[in-house]
Coordinates of C-alpha atoms and ligand atoms in Angstrom, one line a residue:
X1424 CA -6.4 -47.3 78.9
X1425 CA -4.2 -44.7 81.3
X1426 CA -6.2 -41.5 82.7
X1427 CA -3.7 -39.7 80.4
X1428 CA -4.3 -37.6 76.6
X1429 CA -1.0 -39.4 75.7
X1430 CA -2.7 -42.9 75.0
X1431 CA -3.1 -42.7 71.4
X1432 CA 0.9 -41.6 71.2
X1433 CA 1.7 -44.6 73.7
X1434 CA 0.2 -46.8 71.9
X1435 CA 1.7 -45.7 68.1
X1436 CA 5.0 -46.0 69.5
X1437 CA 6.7 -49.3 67.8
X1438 CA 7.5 -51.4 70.8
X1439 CA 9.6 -53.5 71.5
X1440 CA 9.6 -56.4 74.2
X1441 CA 12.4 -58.1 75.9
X1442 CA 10.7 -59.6 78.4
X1443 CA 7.7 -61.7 78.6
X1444 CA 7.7 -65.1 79.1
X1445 CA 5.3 -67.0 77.0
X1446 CA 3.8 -69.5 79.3
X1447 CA 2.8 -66.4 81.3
X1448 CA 0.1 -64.8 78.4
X1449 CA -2.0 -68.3 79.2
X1450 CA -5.2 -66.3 79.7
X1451 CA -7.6 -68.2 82.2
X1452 CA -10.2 -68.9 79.3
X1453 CA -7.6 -71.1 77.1
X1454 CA -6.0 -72.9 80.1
X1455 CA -9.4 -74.1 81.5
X1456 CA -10.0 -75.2 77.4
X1457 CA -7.3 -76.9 77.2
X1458 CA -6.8 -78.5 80.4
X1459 CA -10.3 -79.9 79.1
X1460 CA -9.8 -80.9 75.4
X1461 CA -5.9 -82.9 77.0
X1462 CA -7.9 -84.3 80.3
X1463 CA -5.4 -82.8 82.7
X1464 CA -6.6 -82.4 85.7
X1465 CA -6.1 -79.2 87.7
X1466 CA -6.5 -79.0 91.2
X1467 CA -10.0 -79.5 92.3
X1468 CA -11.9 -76.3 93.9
X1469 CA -12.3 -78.5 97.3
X1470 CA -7.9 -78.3 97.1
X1471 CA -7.8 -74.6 95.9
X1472 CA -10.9 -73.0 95.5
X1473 CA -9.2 -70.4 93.1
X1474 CA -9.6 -73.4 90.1
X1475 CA -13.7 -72.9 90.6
X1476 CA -14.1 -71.0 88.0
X1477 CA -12.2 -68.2 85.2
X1478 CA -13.5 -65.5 87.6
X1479 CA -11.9 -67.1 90.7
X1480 CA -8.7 -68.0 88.7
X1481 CA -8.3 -64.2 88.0
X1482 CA -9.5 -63.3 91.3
X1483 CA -7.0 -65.2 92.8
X1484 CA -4.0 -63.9 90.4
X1485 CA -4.5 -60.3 92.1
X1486 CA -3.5 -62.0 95.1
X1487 CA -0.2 -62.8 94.8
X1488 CA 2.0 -62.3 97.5
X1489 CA 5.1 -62.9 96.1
X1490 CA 7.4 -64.1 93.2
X1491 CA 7.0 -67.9 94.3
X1492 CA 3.0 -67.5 95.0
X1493 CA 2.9 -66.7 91.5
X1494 CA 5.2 -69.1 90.5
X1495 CA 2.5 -72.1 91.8
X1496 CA -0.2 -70.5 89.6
X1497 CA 1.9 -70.0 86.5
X1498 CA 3.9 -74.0 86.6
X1499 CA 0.4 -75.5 87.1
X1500 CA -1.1 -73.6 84.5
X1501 CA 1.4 -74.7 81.7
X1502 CA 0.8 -78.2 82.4
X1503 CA -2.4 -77.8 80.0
X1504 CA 0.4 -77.7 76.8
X1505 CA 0.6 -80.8 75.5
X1506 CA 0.6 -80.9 71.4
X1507 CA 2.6 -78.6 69.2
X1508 CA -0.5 -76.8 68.3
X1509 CA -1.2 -76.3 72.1
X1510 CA 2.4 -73.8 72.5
X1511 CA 1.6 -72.4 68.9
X1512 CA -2.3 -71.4 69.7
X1513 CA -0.7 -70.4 73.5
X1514 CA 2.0 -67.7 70.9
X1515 CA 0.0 -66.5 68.1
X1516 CA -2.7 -65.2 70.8
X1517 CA -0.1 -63.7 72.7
X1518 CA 1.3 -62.1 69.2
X1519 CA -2.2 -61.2 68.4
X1520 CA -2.5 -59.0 71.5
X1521 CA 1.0 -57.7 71.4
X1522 CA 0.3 -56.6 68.0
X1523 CA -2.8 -54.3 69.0
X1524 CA -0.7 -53.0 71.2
X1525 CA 1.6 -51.8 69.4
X1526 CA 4.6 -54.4 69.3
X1527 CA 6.8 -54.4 66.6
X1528 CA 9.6 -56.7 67.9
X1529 CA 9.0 -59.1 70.3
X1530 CA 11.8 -61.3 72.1
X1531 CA 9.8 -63.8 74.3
X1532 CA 11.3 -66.5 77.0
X1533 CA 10.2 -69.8 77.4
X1534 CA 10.8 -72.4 79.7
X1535 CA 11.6 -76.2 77.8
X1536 CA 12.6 -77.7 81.6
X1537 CA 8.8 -77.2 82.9
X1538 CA 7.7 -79.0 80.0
X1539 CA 9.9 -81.7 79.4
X1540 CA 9.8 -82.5 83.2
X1541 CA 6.3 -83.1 82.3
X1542 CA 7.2 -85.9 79.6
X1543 CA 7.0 -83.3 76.5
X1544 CA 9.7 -83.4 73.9
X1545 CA 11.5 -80.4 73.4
X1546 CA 11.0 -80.4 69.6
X1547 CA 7.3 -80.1 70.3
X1548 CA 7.8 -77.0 72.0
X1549 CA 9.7 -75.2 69.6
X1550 CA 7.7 -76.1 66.4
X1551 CA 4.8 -74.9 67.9
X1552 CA 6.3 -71.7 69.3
X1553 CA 8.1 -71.3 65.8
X1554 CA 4.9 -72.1 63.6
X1555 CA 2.9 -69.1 65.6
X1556 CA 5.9 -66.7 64.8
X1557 CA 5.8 -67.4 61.1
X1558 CA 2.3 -66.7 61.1
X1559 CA 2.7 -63.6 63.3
X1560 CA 5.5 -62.2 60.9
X1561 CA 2.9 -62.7 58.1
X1562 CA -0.2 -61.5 59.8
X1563 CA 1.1 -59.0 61.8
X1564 CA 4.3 -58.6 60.8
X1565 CA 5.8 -58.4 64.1
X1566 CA 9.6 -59.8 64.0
X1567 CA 10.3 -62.1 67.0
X1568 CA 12.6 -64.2 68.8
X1569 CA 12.8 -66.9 71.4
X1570 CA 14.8 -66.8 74.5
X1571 CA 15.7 -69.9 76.6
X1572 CA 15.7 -70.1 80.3
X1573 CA 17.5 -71.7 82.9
X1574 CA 14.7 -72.8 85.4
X1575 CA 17.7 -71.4 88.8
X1576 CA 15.2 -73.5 91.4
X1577 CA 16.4 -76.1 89.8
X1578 CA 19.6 -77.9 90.0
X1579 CA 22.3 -76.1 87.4
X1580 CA 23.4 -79.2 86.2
X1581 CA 19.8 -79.7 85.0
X1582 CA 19.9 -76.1 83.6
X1583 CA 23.2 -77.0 81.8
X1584 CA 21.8 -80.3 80.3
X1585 CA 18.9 -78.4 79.3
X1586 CA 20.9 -75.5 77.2
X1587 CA 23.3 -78.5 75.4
X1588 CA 20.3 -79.5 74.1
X1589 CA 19.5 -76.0 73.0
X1590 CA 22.8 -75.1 71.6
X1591 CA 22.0 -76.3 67.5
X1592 CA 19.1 -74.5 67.9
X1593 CA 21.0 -71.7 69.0
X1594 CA 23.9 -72.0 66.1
X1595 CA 20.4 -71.4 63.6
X1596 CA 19.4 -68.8 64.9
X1597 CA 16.1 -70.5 66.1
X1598 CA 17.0 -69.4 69.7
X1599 CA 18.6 -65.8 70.1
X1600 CA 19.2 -66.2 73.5
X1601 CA 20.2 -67.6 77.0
X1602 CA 18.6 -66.1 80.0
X1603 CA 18.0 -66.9 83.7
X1604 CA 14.3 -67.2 86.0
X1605 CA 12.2 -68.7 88.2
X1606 CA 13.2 -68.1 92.1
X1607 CA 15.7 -65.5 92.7
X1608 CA 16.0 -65.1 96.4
X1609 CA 18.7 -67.9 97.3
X1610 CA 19.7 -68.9 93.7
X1611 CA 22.2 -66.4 92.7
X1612 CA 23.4 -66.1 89.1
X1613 CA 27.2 -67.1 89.6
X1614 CA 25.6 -71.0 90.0
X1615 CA 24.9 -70.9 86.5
X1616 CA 28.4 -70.0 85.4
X1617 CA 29.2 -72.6 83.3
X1618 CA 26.4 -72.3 81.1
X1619 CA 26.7 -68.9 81.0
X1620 CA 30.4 -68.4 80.0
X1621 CA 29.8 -71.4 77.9
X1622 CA 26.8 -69.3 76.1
X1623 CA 29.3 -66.2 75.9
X1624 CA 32.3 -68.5 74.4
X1625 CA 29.8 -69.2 71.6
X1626 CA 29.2 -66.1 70.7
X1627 CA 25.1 -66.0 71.9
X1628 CA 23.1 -64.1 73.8
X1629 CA 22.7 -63.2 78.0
X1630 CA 20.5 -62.3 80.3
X1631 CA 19.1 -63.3 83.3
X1632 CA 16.1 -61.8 85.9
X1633 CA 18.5 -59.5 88.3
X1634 CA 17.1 -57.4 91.0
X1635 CA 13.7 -58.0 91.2
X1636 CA 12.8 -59.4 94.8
X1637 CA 16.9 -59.9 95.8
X1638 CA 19.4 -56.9 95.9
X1639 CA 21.9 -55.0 93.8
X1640 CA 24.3 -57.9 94.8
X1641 CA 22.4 -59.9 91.8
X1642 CA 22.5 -56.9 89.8
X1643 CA 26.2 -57.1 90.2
X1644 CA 27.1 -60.6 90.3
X1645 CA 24.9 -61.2 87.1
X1646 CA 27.6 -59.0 85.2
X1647 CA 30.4 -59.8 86.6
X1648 CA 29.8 -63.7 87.5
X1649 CA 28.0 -64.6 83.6
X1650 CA 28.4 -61.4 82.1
X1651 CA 24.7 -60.8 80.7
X1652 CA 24.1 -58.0 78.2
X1653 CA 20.8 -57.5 79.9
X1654 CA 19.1 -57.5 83.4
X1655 CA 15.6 -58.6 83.2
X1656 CA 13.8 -56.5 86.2
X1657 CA 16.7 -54.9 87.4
X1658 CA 15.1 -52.2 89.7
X1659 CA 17.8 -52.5 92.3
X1660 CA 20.6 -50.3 91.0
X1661 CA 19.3 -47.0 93.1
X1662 CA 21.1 -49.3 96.2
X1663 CA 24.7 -49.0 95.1
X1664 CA 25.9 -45.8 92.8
X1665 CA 29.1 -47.9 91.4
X1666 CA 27.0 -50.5 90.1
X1667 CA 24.5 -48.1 88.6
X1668 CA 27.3 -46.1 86.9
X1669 CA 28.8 -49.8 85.4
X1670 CA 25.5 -50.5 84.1
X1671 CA 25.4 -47.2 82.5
X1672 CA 28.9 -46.9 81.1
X1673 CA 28.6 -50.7 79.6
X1674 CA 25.1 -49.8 78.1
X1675 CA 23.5 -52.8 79.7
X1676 CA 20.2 -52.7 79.4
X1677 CA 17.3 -53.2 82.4
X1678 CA 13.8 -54.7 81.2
X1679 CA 11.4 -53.1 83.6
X1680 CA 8.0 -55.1 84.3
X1681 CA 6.0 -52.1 85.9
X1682 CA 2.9 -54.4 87.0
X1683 CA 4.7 -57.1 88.1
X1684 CA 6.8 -55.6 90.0
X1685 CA 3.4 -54.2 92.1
X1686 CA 1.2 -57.6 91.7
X1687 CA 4.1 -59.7 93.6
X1688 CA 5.0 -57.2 95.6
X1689 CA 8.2 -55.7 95.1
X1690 CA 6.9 -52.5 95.4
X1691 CA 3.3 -51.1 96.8
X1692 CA 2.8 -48.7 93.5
X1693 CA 4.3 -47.9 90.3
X1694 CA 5.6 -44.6 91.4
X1695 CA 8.3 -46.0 93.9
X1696 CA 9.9 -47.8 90.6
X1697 CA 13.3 -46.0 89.4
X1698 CA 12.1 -44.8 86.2
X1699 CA 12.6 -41.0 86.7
X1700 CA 16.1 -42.0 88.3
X1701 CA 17.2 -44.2 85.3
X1702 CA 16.2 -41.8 83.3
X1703 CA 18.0 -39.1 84.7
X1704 CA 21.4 -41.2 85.3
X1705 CA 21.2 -42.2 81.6
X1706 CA 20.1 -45.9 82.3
X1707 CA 18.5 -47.6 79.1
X1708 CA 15.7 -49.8 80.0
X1709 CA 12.5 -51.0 78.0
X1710 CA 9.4 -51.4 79.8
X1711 CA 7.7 -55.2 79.2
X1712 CA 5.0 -57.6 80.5
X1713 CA 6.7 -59.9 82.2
X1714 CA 3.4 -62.5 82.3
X1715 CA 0.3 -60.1 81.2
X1716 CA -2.1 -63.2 81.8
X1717 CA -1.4 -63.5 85.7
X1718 CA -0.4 -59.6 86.0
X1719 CA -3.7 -57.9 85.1
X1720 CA -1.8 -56.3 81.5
X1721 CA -0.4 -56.5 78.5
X1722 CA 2.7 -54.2 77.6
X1723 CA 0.2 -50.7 76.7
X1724 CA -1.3 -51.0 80.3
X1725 CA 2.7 -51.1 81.5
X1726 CA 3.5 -48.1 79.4
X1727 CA 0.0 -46.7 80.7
X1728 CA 1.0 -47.0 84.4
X1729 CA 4.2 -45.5 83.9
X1730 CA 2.8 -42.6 82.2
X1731 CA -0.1 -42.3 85.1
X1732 CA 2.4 -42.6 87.8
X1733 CA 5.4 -40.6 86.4
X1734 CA 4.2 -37.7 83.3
X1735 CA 6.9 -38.3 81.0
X1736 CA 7.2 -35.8 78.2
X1737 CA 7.3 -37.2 74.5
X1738 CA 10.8 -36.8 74.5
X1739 CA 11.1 -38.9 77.2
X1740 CA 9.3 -42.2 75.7
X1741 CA 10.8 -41.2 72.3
X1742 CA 14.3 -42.4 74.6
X1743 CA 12.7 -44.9 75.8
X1744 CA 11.7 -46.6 72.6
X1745 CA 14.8 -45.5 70.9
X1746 CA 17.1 -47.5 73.6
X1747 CA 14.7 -50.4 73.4
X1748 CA 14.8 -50.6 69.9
X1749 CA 18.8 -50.2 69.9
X1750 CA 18.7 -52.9 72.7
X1751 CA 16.8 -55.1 70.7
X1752 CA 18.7 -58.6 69.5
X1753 CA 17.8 -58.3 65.6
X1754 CA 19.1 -57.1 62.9
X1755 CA 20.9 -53.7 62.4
X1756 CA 18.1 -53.5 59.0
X1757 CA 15.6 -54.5 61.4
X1758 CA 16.5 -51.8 63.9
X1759 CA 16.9 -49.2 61.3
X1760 CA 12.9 -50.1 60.1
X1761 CA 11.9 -49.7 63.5
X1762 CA 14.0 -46.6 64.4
X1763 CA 12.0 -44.9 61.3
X1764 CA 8.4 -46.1 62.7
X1765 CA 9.6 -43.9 65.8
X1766 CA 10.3 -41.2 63.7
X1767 CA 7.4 -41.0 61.6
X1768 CA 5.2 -41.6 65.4
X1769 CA 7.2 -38.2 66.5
X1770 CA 6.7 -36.4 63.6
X1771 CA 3.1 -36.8 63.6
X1772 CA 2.8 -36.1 67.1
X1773 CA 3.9 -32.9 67.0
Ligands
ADE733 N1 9.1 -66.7 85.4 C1 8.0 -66.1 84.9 N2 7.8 -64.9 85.5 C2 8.9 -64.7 86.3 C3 9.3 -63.6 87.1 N3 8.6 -62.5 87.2 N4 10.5 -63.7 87.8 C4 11.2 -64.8 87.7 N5 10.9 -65.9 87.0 C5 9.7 -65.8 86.3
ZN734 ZN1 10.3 -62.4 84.1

């Protein structure tokens, strides 16, 4: 909970999160119960003593000293998924905890090429991933959809066989989205081009992880190079005005991961974060996740920090969840439900 009287309002504000990637909500407790019940073995404690124990695991996570450290923790961990129900128990616990928080929309990336690398078919991953959204709509009735990514470590050819496979899927509906992660520094978005464009020709969804350990010159290329709708991170633009002004005059929209950012190291605290400048300059940006099991929160404690570390009025969030809400990849009906939460949430805070 933040330090601030503002939590009840933070929390009664109808969220909505663009970016979170699924594998990344594997809290410690199910990935030791898993790797057990599928006999994986993880590294033994004599090869990284941070696999000892859950307390050690999470230990461990507030180490991270950068966007690959992380990256270590977070492949090995989703090697416990093996079974349908496996991804669908790994998304219905996420949606359970999104939904206490406040989520009303939800559009969450996963990764197929980690798992199918790993011998697991890619149909297993999306039934289970689309069995725990059914149920979440029901139960929680939080709306949700799934965003595919390009693993950019890897080869783009492998990225580009990857999407083909995706691309029924993403005729149906079933996947809303194309977007691009894993290590930035060195893999810059125009290498993913053909996807991409192809993913634009067709009419779908773009967005890729911009500006979050490299510089504006992602940012840039990103939008000019694949032309994504969104930048996922994207806390860059302050280096170079012209871009900035682009991303404001085309109304792309930045998906800020406050403790992320500060748990690998991009910045020291919270405060140094561009939020007071994007907000002034008319930047739309959501604030999101990212991976709240390695990253110490879920999307309330993001919205908390930012409200420790920058005392935004009520106005201010009520922009902030407007533009997220209008960012959002659903449905105009779906939008207009949500914009009405917010209203009702303003009303009744004042
Ligand atoms: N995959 C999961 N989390 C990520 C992050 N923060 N940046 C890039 N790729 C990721
Ligand atoms: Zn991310």
């Amino acid at each position: 909970m933040c330090k601030d009287s503002m939590h009840e309002f933070l929390q009664a504000l109808p969220k909505c999160e663009h970016h979170m990637h699924i594998e990344g909500s594997l809290e410690p407790e199910l990935l030791f119960a898993l790797a057990a019940r599928n006999k994986i073995s993880l590294p033994s404690p004599s090869e990284d003593p941070a696999f000892e124990s859950i307390s050690t695991l999470l230990a461990r996570y507030r180490r991270f000293t950068s966007l690959d450290d992380f990256l270590h923790y977070y492949f090995i961990g989703m090697s416990v998924l093996i079974t349908p129900s496996d991804f669908e128990s790994l998304a219905y616990a996420y949606f359970k905890r999104a939904h206490a928080d406040g989520v009303a929309h939800a559009e969450v990336f996963f990764d197929p090429q980690a798992h199918t690398a790993r011998g697991i078919a890619y149909e297993t991953v999306i039934s289970g991933f689309t069995a725990a959204q059914k149920r979440a709509l029901h139960d929680f009735k939080i709306t949700s959809e799934l965003i595919v990514c390009i693993l950019r470590h890897l080869p783009a050819s492998e990225g580009e066989e990857m999407y083909r496979q995706c691309i029924p899927d993403m005729e149906t509906g079933v996947i809303k989205g194309l977007g691009l992660s894993s290590t930035e520094k060195g893999n810059p978005p125009s290498l993913f081009k053909a996807s991409f464009l192809d993913a634009e020709k067709r009419g779908f969804h773009r967005t890729a992880h911009a500006g979050e350990e490299a510089g504006v010159e992602y940012m840039a290329e990103a939008l000019h190079e694949i032309h994504v709708q969104r930048a996922d991170h994207g806390i860059k633009l302050v280096e170079d005005e012209s871009v900035m002004q682009e991303f404001v005059d085309k109304k792309i929209m930045v998906t800020m991961c406050p403790l992320s950012n500060v748990e690998l190291r991009c910045v020291k605290h919270v405060r140094e974060l561009p939020i007071r400048k994007y907000l002034d300059a008319g930047v739309r940006f959501s604030i999101n996740s990212d991976d709240p099991a390695y990253f110490g929160g879920y999307i309330l404690d993001n919205y908390c920090a930012v409200q420790d570390a920058f005392d935004l009025s009520k106005k201010e969030w009520e922009t902030i969840v407007r533009n997220s809400i209008e960012g959002s990849w659903c449905s105009q009906q779906r939008k207009t439900e949500m914009i009405a939460l917010l209203e009702d949430v303003m009303r009744k805070s004042t």
